[in-house]
CSV table of C-alpha atoms in Angstrom, one decimal:
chain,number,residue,atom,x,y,z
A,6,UNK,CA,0.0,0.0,0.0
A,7,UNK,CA,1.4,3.1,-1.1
A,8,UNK,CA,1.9,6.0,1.4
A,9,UNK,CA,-1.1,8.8,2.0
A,10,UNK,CA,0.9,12.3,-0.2
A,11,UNK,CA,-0.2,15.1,1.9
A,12,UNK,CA,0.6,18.7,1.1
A,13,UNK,CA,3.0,20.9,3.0
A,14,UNK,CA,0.6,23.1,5.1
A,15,UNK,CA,1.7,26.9,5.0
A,16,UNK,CA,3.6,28.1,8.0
A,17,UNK,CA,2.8,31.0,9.8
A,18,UNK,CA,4.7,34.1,9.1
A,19,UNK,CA,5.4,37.1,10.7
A,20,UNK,CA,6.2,40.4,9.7
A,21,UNK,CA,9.8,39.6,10.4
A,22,UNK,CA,9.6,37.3,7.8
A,23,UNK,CA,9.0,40.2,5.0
A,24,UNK,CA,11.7,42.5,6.4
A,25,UNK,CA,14.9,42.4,4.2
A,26,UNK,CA,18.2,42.8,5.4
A,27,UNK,CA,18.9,46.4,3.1
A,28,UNK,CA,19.7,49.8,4.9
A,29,UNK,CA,16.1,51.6,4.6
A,30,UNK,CA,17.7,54.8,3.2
A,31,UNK,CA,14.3,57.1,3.3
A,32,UNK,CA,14.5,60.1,5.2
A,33,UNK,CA,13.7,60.3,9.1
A,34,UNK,CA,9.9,60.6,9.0
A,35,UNK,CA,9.1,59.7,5.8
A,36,UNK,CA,5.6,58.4,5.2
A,37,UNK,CA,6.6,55.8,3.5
A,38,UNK,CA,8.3,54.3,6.5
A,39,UNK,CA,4.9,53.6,8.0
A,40,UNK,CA,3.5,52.3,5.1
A,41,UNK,CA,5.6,49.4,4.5
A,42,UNK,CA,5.4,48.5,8.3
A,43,UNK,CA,2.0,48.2,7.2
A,44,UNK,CA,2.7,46.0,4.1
A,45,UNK,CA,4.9,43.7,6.0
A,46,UNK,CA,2.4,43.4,9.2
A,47,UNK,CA,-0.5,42.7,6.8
A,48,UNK,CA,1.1,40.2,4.5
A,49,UNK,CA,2.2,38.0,7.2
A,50,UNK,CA,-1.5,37.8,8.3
A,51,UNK,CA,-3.5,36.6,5.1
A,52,UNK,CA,-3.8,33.4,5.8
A,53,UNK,CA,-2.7,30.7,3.2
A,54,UNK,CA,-0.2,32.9,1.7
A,55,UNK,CA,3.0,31.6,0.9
A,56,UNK,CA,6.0,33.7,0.7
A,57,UNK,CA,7.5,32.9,-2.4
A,58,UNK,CA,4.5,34.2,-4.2
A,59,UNK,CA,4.7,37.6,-3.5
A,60,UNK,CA,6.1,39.6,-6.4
A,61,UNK,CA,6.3,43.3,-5.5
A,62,UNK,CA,7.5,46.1,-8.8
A,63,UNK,CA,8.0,49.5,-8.6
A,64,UNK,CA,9.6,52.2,-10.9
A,65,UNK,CA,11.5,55.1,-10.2
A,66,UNK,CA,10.7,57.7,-7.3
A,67,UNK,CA,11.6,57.4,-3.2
A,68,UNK,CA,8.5,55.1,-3.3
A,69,UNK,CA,9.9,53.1,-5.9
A,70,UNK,CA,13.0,51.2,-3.6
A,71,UNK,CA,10.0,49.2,-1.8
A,72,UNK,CA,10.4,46.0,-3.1
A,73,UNK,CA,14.6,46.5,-1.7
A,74,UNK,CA,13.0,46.5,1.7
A,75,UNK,CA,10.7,43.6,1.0
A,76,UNK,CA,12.0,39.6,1.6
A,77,UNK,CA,9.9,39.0,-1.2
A,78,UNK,CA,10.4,38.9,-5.4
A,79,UNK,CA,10.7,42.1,-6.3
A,80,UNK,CA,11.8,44.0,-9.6
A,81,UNK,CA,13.0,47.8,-9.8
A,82,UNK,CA,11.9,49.1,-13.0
A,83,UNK,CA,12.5,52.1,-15.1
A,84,UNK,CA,10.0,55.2,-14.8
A,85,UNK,CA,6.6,54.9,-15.2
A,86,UNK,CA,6.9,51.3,-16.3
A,87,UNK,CA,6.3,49.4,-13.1
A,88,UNK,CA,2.2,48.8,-14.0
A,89,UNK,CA,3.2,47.6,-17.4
A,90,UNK,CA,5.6,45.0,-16.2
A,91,UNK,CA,3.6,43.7,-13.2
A,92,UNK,CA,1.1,42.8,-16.4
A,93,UNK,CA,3.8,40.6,-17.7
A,94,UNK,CA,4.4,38.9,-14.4
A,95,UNK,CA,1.0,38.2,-13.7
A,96,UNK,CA,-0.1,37.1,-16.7
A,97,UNK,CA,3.4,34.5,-17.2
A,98,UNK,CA,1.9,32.8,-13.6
A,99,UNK,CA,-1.4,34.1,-13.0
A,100,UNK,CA,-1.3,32.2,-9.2
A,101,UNK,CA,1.3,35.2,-8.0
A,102,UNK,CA,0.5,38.1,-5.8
A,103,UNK,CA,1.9,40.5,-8.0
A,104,UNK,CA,2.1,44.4,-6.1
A,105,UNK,CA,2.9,47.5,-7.4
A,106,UNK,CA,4.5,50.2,-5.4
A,107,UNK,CA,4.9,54.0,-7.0
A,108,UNK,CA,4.1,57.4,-6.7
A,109,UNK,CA,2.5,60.0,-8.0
A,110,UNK,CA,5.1,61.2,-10.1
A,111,UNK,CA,5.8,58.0,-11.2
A,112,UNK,CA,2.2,56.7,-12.1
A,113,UNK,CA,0.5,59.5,-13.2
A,114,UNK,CA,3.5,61.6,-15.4
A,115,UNK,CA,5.7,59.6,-17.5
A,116,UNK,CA,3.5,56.0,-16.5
A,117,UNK,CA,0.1,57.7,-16.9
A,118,UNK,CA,-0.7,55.5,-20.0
A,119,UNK,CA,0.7,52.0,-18.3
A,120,UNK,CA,-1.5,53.4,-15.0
A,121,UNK,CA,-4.8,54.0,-17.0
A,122,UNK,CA,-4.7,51.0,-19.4
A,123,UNK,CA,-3.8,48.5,-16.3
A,124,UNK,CA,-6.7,49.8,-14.6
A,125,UNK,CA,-8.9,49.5,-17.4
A,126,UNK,CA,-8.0,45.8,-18.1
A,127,UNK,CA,-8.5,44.9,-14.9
A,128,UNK,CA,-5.3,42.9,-14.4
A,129,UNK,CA,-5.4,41.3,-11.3
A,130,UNK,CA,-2.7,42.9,-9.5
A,131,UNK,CA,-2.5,45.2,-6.4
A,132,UNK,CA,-1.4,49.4,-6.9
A,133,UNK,CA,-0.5,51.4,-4.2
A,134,UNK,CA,0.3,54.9,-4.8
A,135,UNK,CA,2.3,56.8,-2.5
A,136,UNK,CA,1.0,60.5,-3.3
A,137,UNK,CA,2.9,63.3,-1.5
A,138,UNK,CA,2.2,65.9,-4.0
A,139,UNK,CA,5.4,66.2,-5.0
A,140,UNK,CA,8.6,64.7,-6.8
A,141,UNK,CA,10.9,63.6,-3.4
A,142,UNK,CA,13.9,61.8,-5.0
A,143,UNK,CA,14.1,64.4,-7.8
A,144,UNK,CA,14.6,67.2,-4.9
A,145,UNK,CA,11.0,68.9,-5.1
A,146,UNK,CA,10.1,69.5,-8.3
A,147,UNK,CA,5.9,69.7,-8.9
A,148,UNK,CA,4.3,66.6,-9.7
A,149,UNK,CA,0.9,65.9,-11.3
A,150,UNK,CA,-1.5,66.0,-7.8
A,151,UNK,CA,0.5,69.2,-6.6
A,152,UNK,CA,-2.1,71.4,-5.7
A,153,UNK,CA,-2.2,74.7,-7.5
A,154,UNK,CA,-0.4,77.9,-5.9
A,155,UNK,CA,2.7,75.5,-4.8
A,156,UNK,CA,6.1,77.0,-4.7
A,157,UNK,CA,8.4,74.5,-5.8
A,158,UNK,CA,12.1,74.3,-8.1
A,159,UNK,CA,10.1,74.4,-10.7
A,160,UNK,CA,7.4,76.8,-9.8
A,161,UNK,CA,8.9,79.2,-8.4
A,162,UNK,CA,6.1,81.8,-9.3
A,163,UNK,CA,3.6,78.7,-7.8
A,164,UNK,CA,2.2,75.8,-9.6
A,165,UNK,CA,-0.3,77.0,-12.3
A,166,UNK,CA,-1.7,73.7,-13.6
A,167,UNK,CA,-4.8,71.9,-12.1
A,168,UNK,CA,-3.8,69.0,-10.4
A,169,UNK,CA,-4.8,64.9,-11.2
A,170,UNK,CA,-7.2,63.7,-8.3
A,171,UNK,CA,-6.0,60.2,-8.5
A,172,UNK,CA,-8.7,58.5,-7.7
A,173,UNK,CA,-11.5,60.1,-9.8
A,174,UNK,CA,-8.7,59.0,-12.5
A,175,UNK,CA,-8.8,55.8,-11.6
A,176,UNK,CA,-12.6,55.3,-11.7
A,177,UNK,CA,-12.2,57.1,-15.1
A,178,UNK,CA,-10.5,54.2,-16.4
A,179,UNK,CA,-12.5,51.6,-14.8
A,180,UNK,CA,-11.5,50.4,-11.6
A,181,UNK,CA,-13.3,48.0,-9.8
A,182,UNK,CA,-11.3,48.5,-6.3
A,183,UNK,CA,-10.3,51.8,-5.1
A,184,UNK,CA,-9.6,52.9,-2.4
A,185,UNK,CA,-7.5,56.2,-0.4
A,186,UNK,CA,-6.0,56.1,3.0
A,187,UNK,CA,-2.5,57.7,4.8
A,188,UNK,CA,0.1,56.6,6.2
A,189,UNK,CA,-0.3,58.1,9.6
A,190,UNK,CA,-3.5,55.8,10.2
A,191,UNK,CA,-1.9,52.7,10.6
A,192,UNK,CA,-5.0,50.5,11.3
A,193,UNK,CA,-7.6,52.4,8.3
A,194,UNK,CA,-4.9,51.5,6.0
A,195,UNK,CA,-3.9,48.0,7.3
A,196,UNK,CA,-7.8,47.2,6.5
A,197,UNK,CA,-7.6,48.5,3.2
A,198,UNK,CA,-4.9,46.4,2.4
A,199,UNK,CA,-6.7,43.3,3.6
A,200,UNK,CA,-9.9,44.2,1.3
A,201,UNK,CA,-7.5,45.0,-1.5
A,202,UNK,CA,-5.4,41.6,-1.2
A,203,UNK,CA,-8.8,39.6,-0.8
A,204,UNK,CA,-10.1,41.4,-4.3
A,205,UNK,CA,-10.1,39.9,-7.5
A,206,UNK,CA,-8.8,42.7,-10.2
A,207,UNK,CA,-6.5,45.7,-10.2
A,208,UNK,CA,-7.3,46.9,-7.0
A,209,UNK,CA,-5.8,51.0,-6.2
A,210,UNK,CA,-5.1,52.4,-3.4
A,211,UNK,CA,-3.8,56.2,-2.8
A,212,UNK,CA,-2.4,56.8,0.3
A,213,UNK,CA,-1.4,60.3,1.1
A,214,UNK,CA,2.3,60.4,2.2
A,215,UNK,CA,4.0,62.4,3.8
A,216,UNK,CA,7.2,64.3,2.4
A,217,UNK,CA,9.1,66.1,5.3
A,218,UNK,CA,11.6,67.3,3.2
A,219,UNK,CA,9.8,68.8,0.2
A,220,UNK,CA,6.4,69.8,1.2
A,221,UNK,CA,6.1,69.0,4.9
A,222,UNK,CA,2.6,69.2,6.1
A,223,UNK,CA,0.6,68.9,2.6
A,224,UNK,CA,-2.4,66.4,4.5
A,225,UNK,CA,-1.8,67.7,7.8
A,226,UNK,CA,-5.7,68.7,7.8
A,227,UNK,CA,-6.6,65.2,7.3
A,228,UNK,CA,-4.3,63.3,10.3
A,229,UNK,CA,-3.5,65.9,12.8
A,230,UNK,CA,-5.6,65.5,16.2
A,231,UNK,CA,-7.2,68.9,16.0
A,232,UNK,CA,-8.3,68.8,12.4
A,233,UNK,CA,-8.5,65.8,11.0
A,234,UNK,CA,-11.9,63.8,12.4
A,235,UNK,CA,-13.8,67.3,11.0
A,236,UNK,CA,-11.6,67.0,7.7
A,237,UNK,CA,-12.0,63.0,7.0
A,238,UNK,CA,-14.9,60.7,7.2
A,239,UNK,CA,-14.5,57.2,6.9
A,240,UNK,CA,-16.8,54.7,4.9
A,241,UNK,CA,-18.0,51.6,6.0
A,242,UNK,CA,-20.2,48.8,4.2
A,243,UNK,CA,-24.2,50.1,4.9
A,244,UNK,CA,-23.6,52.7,6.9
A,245,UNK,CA,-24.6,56.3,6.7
A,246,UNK,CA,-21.3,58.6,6.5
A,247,UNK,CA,-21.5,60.9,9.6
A,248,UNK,CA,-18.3,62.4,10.7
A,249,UNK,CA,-17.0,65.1,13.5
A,250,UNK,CA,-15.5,65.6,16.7
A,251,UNK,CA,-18.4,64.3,18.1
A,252,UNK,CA,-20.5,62.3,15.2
A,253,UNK,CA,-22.5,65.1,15.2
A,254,UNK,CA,-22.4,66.0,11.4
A,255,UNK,CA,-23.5,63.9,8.4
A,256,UNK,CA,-23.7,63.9,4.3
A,257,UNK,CA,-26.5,63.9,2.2
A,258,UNK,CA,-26.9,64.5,-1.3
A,259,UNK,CA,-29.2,67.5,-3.1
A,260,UNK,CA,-29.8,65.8,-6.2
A,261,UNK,CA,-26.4,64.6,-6.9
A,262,UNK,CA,-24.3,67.5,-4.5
A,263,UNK,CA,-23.0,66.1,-1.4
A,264,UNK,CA,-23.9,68.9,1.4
A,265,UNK,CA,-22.5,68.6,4.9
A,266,UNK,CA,-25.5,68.9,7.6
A,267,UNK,CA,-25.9,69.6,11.4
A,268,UNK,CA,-27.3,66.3,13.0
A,269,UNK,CA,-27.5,68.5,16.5
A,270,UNK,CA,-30.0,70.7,14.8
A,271,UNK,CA,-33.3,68.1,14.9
A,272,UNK,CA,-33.9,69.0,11.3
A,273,UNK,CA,-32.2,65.7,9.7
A,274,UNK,CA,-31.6,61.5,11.3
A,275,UNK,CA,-29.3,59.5,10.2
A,276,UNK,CA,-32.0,57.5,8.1
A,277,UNK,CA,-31.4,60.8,5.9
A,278,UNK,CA,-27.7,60.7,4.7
A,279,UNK,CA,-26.2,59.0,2.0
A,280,UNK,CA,-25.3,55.0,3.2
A,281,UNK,CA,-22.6,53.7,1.7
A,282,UNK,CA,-22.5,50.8,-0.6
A,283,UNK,CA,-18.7,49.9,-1.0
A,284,UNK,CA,-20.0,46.6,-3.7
A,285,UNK,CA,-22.3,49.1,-5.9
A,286,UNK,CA,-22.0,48.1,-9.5
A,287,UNK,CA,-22.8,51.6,-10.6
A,288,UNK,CA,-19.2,53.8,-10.0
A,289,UNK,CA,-21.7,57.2,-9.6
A,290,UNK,CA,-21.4,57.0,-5.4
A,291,UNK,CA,-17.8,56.8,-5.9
A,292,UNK,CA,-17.1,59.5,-8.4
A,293,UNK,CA,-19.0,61.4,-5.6
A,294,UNK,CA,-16.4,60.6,-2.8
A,295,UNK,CA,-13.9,61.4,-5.4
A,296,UNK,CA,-14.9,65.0,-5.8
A,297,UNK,CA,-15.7,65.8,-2.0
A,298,UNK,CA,-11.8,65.8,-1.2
A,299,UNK,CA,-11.8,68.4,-3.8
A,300,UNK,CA,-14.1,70.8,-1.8
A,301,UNK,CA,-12.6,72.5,1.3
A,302,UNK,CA,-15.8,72.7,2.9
A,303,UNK,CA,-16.0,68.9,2.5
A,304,UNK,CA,-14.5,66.1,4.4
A,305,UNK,CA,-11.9,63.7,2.1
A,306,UNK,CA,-13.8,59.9,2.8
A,307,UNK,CA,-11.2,57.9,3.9
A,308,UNK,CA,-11.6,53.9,3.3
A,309,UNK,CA,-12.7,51.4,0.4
A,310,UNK,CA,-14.8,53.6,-2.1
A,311,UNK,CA,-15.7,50.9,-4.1
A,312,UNK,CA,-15.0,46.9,-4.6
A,313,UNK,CA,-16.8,45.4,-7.9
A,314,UNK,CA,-14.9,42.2,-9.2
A,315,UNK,CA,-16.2,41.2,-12.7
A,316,UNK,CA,-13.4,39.1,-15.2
A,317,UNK,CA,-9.8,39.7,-14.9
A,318,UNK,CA,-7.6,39.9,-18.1
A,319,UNK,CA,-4.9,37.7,-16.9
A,320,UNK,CA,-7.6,34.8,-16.5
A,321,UNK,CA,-9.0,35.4,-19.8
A,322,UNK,CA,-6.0,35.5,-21.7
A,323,UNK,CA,-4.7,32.0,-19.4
A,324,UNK,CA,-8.3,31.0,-20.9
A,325,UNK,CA,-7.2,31.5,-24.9
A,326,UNK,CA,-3.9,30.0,-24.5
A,327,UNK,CA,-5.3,27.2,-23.5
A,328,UNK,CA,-8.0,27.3,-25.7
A,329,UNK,CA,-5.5,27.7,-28.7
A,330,UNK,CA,-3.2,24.8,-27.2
A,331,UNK,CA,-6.3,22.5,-27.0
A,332,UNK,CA,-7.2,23.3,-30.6
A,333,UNK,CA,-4.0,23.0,-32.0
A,334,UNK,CA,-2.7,20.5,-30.4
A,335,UNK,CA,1.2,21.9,-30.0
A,336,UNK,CA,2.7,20.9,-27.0
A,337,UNK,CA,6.0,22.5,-27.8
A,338,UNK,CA,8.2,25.3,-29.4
A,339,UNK,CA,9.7,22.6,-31.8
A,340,UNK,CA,5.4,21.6,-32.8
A,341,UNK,CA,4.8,25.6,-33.3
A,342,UNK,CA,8.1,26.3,-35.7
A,343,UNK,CA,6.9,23.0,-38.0
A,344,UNK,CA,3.1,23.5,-38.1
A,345,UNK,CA,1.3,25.2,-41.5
A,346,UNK,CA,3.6,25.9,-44.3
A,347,UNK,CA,7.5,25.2,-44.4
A,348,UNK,CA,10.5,25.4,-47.0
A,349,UNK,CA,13.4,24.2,-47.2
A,350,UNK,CA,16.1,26.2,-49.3
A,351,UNK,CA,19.1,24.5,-50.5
């Protein structure tokens, strides 16, 4: 009687397990310090994972030296290009966790095309983008989200263009999964990241970072004590979105106009406001919360702002190949270079 094969169970990992053994060569209070304490802690929780499946690519930018500091597989890319070859990796071996790491410089400049056309395939990777609102490793130029009036290297008169709002792009193209964080709330993000792991397709998340060095203090509103629980509301599955010191304000929409209301005044419940539905097929609710952080009088919603899965592109083209294979019947390089029409010349 042959002996009973049984598989090697996954062993439980901890967030040691993901720390490398480079020099982490960011700046004294970087944001992005935080944010892949985060990474690490979260990774070694999803339960089932192995390891050696992780692939994590970045591009260029302070962001962009991520996958150094990760034990994983990682690949530094060339600018703007991270997005386009996480594609290749994930579709080669679809059964990787395949994470991109970049910035807002990085993504949204020279790799706006790779970012949009990702997004809209819905490749089934995971993009976090590190946005402080300005280019770090280039010494403070102005990116694409710097806001307008910024005095920078390269605005020294102050920024004139309108900036991106990342996420409103992102629904633009498509996405199924987006969602916005920073990386001073260590447990709001650490959920997003579980909700984006768990999803099926590209799944975005912006977290607002903070640069000390360049532009110090650009999303202080939205994570210092005094300001940020009137500047930030947070969304959760089925519930209305009330926010405040003291929960005492709320949103509801005037047609399709988010307006902030006063639920001390007797004039409105909570039966009233807007409920969020993070699984709506329809993006509108989102492109909503997209806009509000655009408003000064509105609070920025913080959390998952939307998570629709339909078919991802990897799948479908693993589908064709072996459809084509199945139909063809080559098995091998050496079938493919002698099938249809062939010549020999003497």
């Amino acid at each position: 009687m042959s002996p009973m094969i049984t598989e090697k169970p996954v062993m439980n990992l901890t967030k040691r397990d993901f720390e490398s053994d480079q020099e982490i060569r960011w700046c004294p209070g970087c944001g992005d310090n935080s944010i892949l304490a985060q990474v690490q802690k979260v990774l070694a929780e999803l339960a089932g994972k192995k390891k050696e499946n992780y692939v994590f690519v970045s591009g260029i930018g302070c962001s962009s030296r991520f996958p150094y500091y990760m034990n994983t597989y990682g690949f530094h890319g060339i600018h703007g290009r991270a997005a386009a070859i996480a594609t290749g990796v994930k579709v080669a071996n679809p059964e990787l966790d395949v994470w991109v790491v970049t910035g807002d410089g990085d993504a949204l400049a020279i790799g706006g095309n790779h970012f949009i056309h990702t997004i809209r395939r819905n490749v089934d990777i995971k993009i976090l983008l590190f946005n402080n609102q300005i280019y770090g490793l280039t010494k403070g130029q102005y990116s694409p989200t710097s806001k307008v009036g910024l005095t920078t290297k390269t605005s020294p008169m102050g920024v004139v263009e309108y900036p991106f709002n990342p996420v409103a792009m992102a629904l633009g193209a498509g996405a199924g999964f987006v969602a916005r964080s920073t990386d001073r709330d260590p447990k709001g993000l650490q959920q997003i990241l579980h909700a984006a792991a768990a999803h099926k397709g590209t799944a975005f998340v912006e977290i607002f970072q903070n640069c000390v060095i360049f532009n110090d203090g650009a999303f202080k509103d939205f994570t210092d004590k005094e300001t940020k629980s009137d500047r930030t509301v947070y969304l959760e599955d089925g519930k209305p979105l009330i926010f405040g010191k003291n929960n005492d304000k709320g949103i509801m929409l005037d047609g399709f106009k988010p307006v902030v209301v006063d639920l001390t005044s007797g004039k409105y419940k909570p039966e009233d406001l807007m409920v969020h539905h993070v699984k709506a097929e329809n993006p509108v609710q989102a492109f909503i919360y997209s806009q509000m952080s655009e408003d000064p009088s509105m609070p920025a919603p913080m959390g998952v702002y939307r998570a629709a899965e339909w078919t991802t592109y990897d799948r479908d083209v693993e589908k064709q190949i072996q459809a084509a294979r199945t139909k063809s019947g080559q098995k091998s390089l050496e079938d493919l270079f002698n099938d249809g029409d062939t010549w020999v010349v003497n």
